CSV table of C-alpha atoms in Angstrom, one decimal:
chain,number,residue,atom,x,y,z
A,1,UNK,CA,-8.6,-56.6,29.5
A,2,UNK,CA,-9.8,-55.3,32.8
A,3,UNK,CA,-11.5,-58.5,34.0
A,4,UNK,CA,-10.4,-62.1,34.3
A,5,UNK,CA,-11.9,-64.2,31.4
A,6,UNK,CA,-11.9,-67.9,31.0
A,7,UNK,CA,-12.6,-70.0,27.9
A,8,UNK,CA,-14.3,-72.1,27.0
A,9,UNK,CA,-17.2,-71.9,29.5
A,10,UNK,CA,-17.7,-75.7,29.3
A,11,UNK,CA,-16.0,-78.6,27.7
A,12,UNK,CA,-16.8,-82.3,27.2
A,13,UNK,CA,-13.7,-84.5,26.7
A,14,UNK,CA,-13.5,-88.3,26.1
A,15,UNK,CA,-11.7,-90.2,28.9
A,16,UNK,CA,-8.0,-90.5,27.9
A,17,UNK,CA,-7.9,-87.5,25.8
A,18,UNK,CA,-5.9,-84.4,26.7
A,19,UNK,CA,-7.4,-80.9,26.9
A,20,UNK,CA,-6.5,-77.4,27.8
A,21,UNK,CA,-8.3,-74.1,28.5
A,22,UNK,CA,-7.4,-70.5,28.9
A,23,UNK,CA,-7.4,-67.7,31.4
A,24,UNK,CA,-6.9,-64.1,30.3
A,25,UNK,CA,-6.0,-61.3,32.6
A,26,UNK,CA,-4.7,-57.7,32.6
A,27,UNK,CA,-1.1,-57.7,31.3
A,28,UNK,CA,0.0,-54.7,33.3
A,29,UNK,CA,1.3,-54.7,36.9
A,30,UNK,CA,1.2,-58.4,37.3
A,31,UNK,CA,1.3,-59.9,40.7
A,32,UNK,CA,0.0,-63.5,40.7
A,33,UNK,CA,-2.4,-65.9,38.9
A,34,UNK,CA,-4.1,-68.7,40.8
A,35,UNK,CA,-5.7,-71.8,39.5
A,36,UNK,CA,-8.3,-73.8,41.5
A,37,UNK,CA,-10.3,-76.9,40.9
A,38,UNK,CA,-13.9,-77.0,42.2
A,39,UNK,CA,-15.5,-80.4,42.3
A,40,UNK,CA,-19.3,-80.7,42.8
A,41,UNK,CA,-20.2,-80.7,46.5
A,42,UNK,CA,-16.6,-79.9,47.6
A,43,UNK,CA,-14.7,-76.7,48.3
A,44,UNK,CA,-12.4,-75.1,45.7
A,45,UNK,CA,-8.9,-76.5,46.0
A,46,UNK,CA,-5.8,-74.7,44.9
A,47,UNK,CA,-3.8,-76.2,42.0
A,48,UNK,CA,-1.1,-73.5,41.3
A,49,UNK,CA,-0.1,-70.0,42.2
A,50,UNK,CA,2.0,-68.6,39.4
A,51,UNK,CA,4.1,-65.5,39.8
A,52,UNK,CA,6.8,-65.3,37.0
A,53,UNK,CA,6.5,-64.8,33.3
A,54,UNK,CA,7.3,-68.1,31.6
A,55,UNK,CA,6.3,-70.1,34.8
A,56,UNK,CA,5.4,-73.7,34.1
A,57,UNK,CA,4.0,-75.7,37.0
A,58,UNK,CA,2.9,-79.3,37.1
A,59,UNK,CA,0.9,-81.5,39.5
A,60,UNK,CA,0.5,-85.0,38.3
A,61,UNK,CA,-1.3,-84.9,34.9
A,62,UNK,CA,-2.2,-81.3,35.3
A,63,UNK,CA,0.1,-78.4,34.3
A,64,UNK,CA,-0.1,-74.7,33.7
A,65,UNK,CA,1.9,-72.1,31.9
A,66,UNK,CA,1.9,-68.3,32.3
A,67,UNK,CA,2.5,-65.5,29.9
A,68,UNK,CA,2.3,-62.2,31.8
A,69,UNK,CA,3.4,-60.0,28.8
A,70,UNK,CA,0.4,-61.0,26.8
A,71,UNK,CA,-1.9,-61.7,29.8
A,72,UNK,CA,-2.8,-65.4,29.6
A,73,UNK,CA,-2.4,-68.7,31.3
A,74,UNK,CA,-3.1,-72.2,30.0
A,75,UNK,CA,-4.2,-75.1,32.1
A,76,UNK,CA,-3.4,-78.5,30.5
A,77,UNK,CA,-4.8,-81.9,31.5
A,78,UNK,CA,-3.1,-84.9,30.0
A,79,UNK,CA,-5.0,-88.2,29.7
A,80,UNK,CA,-8.3,-87.0,31.2
A,81,UNK,CA,-9.8,-89.2,33.9
A,82,UNK,CA,-13.4,-89.1,35.3
A,83,UNK,CA,-12.1,-87.6,38.5
A,84,UNK,CA,-10.9,-84.6,36.5
A,85,UNK,CA,-14.6,-83.6,36.0
A,86,UNK,CA,-14.8,-80.3,37.8
A,87,UNK,CA,-15.0,-76.5,37.3
A,88,UNK,CA,-11.5,-75.0,36.9
A,89,UNK,CA,-11.2,-71.4,38.1
A,90,UNK,CA,-8.5,-69.0,37.6
A,91,UNK,CA,-8.0,-65.9,39.9
A,92,UNK,CA,-5.9,-62.8,39.3
A,93,UNK,CA,-4.3,-61.1,42.2
A,94,UNK,CA,-4.4,-57.4,41.6
A,95,UNK,CA,-2.5,-56.5,44.7
A,96,UNK,CA,-4.4,-54.9,47.5
A,97,UNK,CA,-5.5,-58.2,49.1
A,98,UNK,CA,-8.1,-59.0,46.5
A,99,UNK,CA,-8.5,-62.0,44.2
A,100,UNK,CA,-10.7,-61.6,41.1
A,101,UNK,CA,-12.0,-64.9,39.8
A,102,UNK,CA,-13.0,-65.8,36.3
A,103,UNK,CA,-16.3,-67.5,35.8
A,104,UNK,CA,-14.6,-70.9,35.3
A,105,UNK,CA,-14.4,-73.7,32.7
A,106,UNK,CA,-16.7,-76.6,33.5
A,107,UNK,CA,-15.0,-79.8,32.4
A,108,UNK,CA,-16.9,-83.1,32.0
A,109,UNK,CA,-15.0,-86.2,31.2
A,110,UNK,CA,-17.0,-88.8,29.2
A,111,UNK,CA,-16.2,-92.4,30.2
B,1,UNK,CA,-4.4,-79.7,60.5
B,2,UNK,CA,-8.1,-79.0,60.6
B,3,UNK,CA,-9.5,-77.3,57.5
B,4,UNK,CA,-11.5,-74.1,57.2
B,5,UNK,CA,-14.9,-74.5,58.8
B,6,UNK,CA,-18.0,-72.5,58.2
B,7,UNK,CA,-21.3,-72.5,60.1
B,8,UNK,CA,-24.1,-72.9,59.5
B,9,UNK,CA,-23.9,-74.9,56.3
B,10,UNK,CA,-27.5,-74.1,55.3
B,11,UNK,CA,-29.8,-71.3,56.2
B,12,UNK,CA,-33.2,-70.2,55.2
B,13,UNK,CA,-34.3,-66.6,55.9
B,14,UNK,CA,-37.0,-64.3,54.9
B,15,UNK,CA,-36.7,-60.9,53.2
B,16,UNK,CA,-35.9,-58.1,55.6
B,17,UNK,CA,-34.2,-60.3,58.2
B,18,UNK,CA,-30.5,-60.3,58.9
B,19,UNK,CA,-28.0,-63.1,59.0
B,20,UNK,CA,-24.6,-63.8,60.5
B,21,UNK,CA,-22.3,-66.4,59.0
B,22,UNK,CA,-19.1,-67.6,60.7
B,23,UNK,CA,-15.8,-68.8,59.4
B,24,UNK,CA,-12.9,-70.4,61.4
B,25,UNK,CA,-9.7,-70.4,59.4
B,26,UNK,CA,-6.9,-73.0,59.5
B,27,UNK,CA,-4.9,-72.6,62.7
B,28,UNK,CA,-2.1,-70.0,62.1
B,29,UNK,CA,-3.8,-68.4,59.2
B,30,UNK,CA,-4.5,-64.8,59.8
B,31,UNK,CA,-6.0,-63.7,56.4
B,32,UNK,CA,-9.6,-64.5,55.8
B,33,UNK,CA,-11.6,-63.6,52.7
B,34,UNK,CA,-15.2,-63.9,51.9
B,35,UNK,CA,-16.8,-64.6,48.5
B,36,UNK,CA,-20.4,-64.9,47.2
B,37,UNK,CA,-21.3,-67.2,44.4
B,38,UNK,CA,-24.6,-66.9,42.6
B,39,UNK,CA,-25.8,-69.0,39.6
B,40,UNK,CA,-24.0,-67.9,36.4
B,41,UNK,CA,-21.6,-65.7,38.3
B,42,UNK,CA,-18.1,-66.5,39.4
B,43,UNK,CA,-16.8,-66.0,42.9
B,44,UNK,CA,-17.4,-62.4,43.8
B,45,UNK,CA,-15.0,-60.9,46.4
B,46,UNK,CA,-16.8,-59.5,49.4
B,47,UNK,CA,-13.9,-58.5,51.8
B,48,UNK,CA,-10.6,-59.6,53.3
B,49,UNK,CA,-9.5,-59.3,56.9
B,50,UNK,CA,-6.1,-59.6,58.5
B,51,UNK,CA,-5.4,-59.1,62.2
B,52,UNK,CA,-8.9,-57.8,62.8
B,53,UNK,CA,-8.5,-55.1,60.0
B,54,UNK,CA,-10.5,-55.0,56.8
B,55,UNK,CA,-7.8,-54.5,54.1
B,56,UNK,CA,-10.2,-54.6,51.0
B,57,UNK,CA,-13.8,-54.6,50.3
B,58,UNK,CA,-15.6,-55.7,47.1
B,59,UNK,CA,-18.4,-53.9,45.3
B,60,UNK,CA,-21.3,-54.8,47.5
B,61,UNK,CA,-23.8,-52.6,49.3
B,62,UNK,CA,-23.3,-51.5,52.9
B,63,UNK,CA,-25.8,-54.2,54.0
B,64,UNK,CA,-22.9,-56.6,53.8
B,65,UNK,CA,-20.4,-56.2,56.6
B,66,UNK,CA,-17.8,-58.3,58.4
B,67,UNK,CA,-15.4,-58.5,61.2
B,68,UNK,CA,-12.5,-60.6,62.4
B,69,UNK,CA,-11.7,-61.5,66.0
B,70,UNK,CA,-8.4,-61.8,67.7
B,71,UNK,CA,-8.3,-65.5,67.2
B,72,UNK,CA,-8.7,-64.9,63.4
B,73,UNK,CA,-12.2,-66.2,63.3
B,74,UNK,CA,-14.4,-64.1,61.1
B,75,UNK,CA,-18.1,-63.3,60.7
B,76,UNK,CA,-20.0,-61.7,57.9
B,77,UNK,CA,-23.4,-60.1,58.4
B,78,UNK,CA,-26.0,-59.3,55.9
B,79,UNK,CA,-28.8,-57.0,57.0
B,80,UNK,CA,-32.2,-56.4,55.4
B,81,UNK,CA,-32.0,-59.5,53.3
B,82,UNK,CA,-33.1,-59.4,49.7
B,83,UNK,CA,-34.1,-62.3,47.4
B,84,UNK,CA,-30.9,-61.6,45.4
B,85,UNK,CA,-28.8,-62.4,48.4
B,86,UNK,CA,-29.6,-66.1,48.0
B,87,UNK,CA,-26.2,-67.6,47.3
B,88,UNK,CA,-23.3,-69.8,48.4
B,89,UNK,CA,-21.0,-67.8,50.7
B,90,UNK,CA,-17.5,-69.1,50.9
B,91,UNK,CA,-14.7,-68.1,53.1
B,92,UNK,CA,-11.0,-68.8,52.5
B,93,UNK,CA,-8.0,-68.4,54.6
B,94,UNK,CA,-4.3,-68.1,54.0
B,95,UNK,CA,-1.3,-67.4,56.1
B,96,UNK,CA,-1.0,-63.7,55.5
B,97,UNK,CA,-2.2,-62.6,52.2
B,98,UNK,CA,-4.5,-63.3,49.3
B,99,UNK,CA,-1.3,-63.4,47.2
B,100,UNK,CA,-0.9,-66.9,48.4
B,101,UNK,CA,-3.0,-70.0,47.8
B,102,UNK,CA,-6.3,-69.9,49.5
B,103,UNK,CA,-7.9,-72.7,51.5
B,104,UNK,CA,-11.6,-72.7,51.2
B,105,UNK,CA,-14.3,-73.7,53.6
B,106,UNK,CA,-17.3,-75.8,52.6
B,107,UNK,CA,-19.6,-72.7,52.3
B,108,UNK,CA,-22.9,-71.6,53.7
B,109,UNK,CA,-25.8,-71.9,51.4
B,110,UNK,CA,-28.2,-69.0,52.1
B,111,UNK,CA,-31.8,-69.1,50.8
B,112,UNK,CA,-33.9,-65.9,51.1
B,113,UNK,CA,-37.6,-66.4,50.7
């Protein structure tokens, strides 16, 4: 994989359900993988920066895992709430002061 | 601490004109990156500056340029505007490198008619 790919593109989840989505990235020469949340009419906000294979990070009901050997990261949201509705972006740091973003997963929580 | 600020927030220009957008990073941050977002596209990297030096540039035509001042404030310029330049332009700052989490500004929405 030469690019950063996210799946699915969009997701509708019932309030209270848990969900997860995927970011795939090149598995060679790994440096760092970022996750951002972008709510409508706001700026993207950093969730996690992951640097080590096997990393697992958590912020409230949101957590992320990282597998650098196979080139993927999962973002999990437990017990979805309406305020979780946003686009979730991952970004791969290739080195050289450049972040490459995926096209995002748009999450809509249905009350 | 004040966040990243961008001016102007909205801009309407006509084809052929040029435009300058400004970004003030968080105090103490010296790395500033610029991104373009168009419908259906993810954030596309434009360039990154640190201590007044461009360290990397994305795959954009030479009409897109930028600079950074000694106080870390940054500007980007687009000359000879095209309709396809209509986009949201975001800047982001970090302490020293895009390796670290980025703090984004609210963006400048540019419309080219």
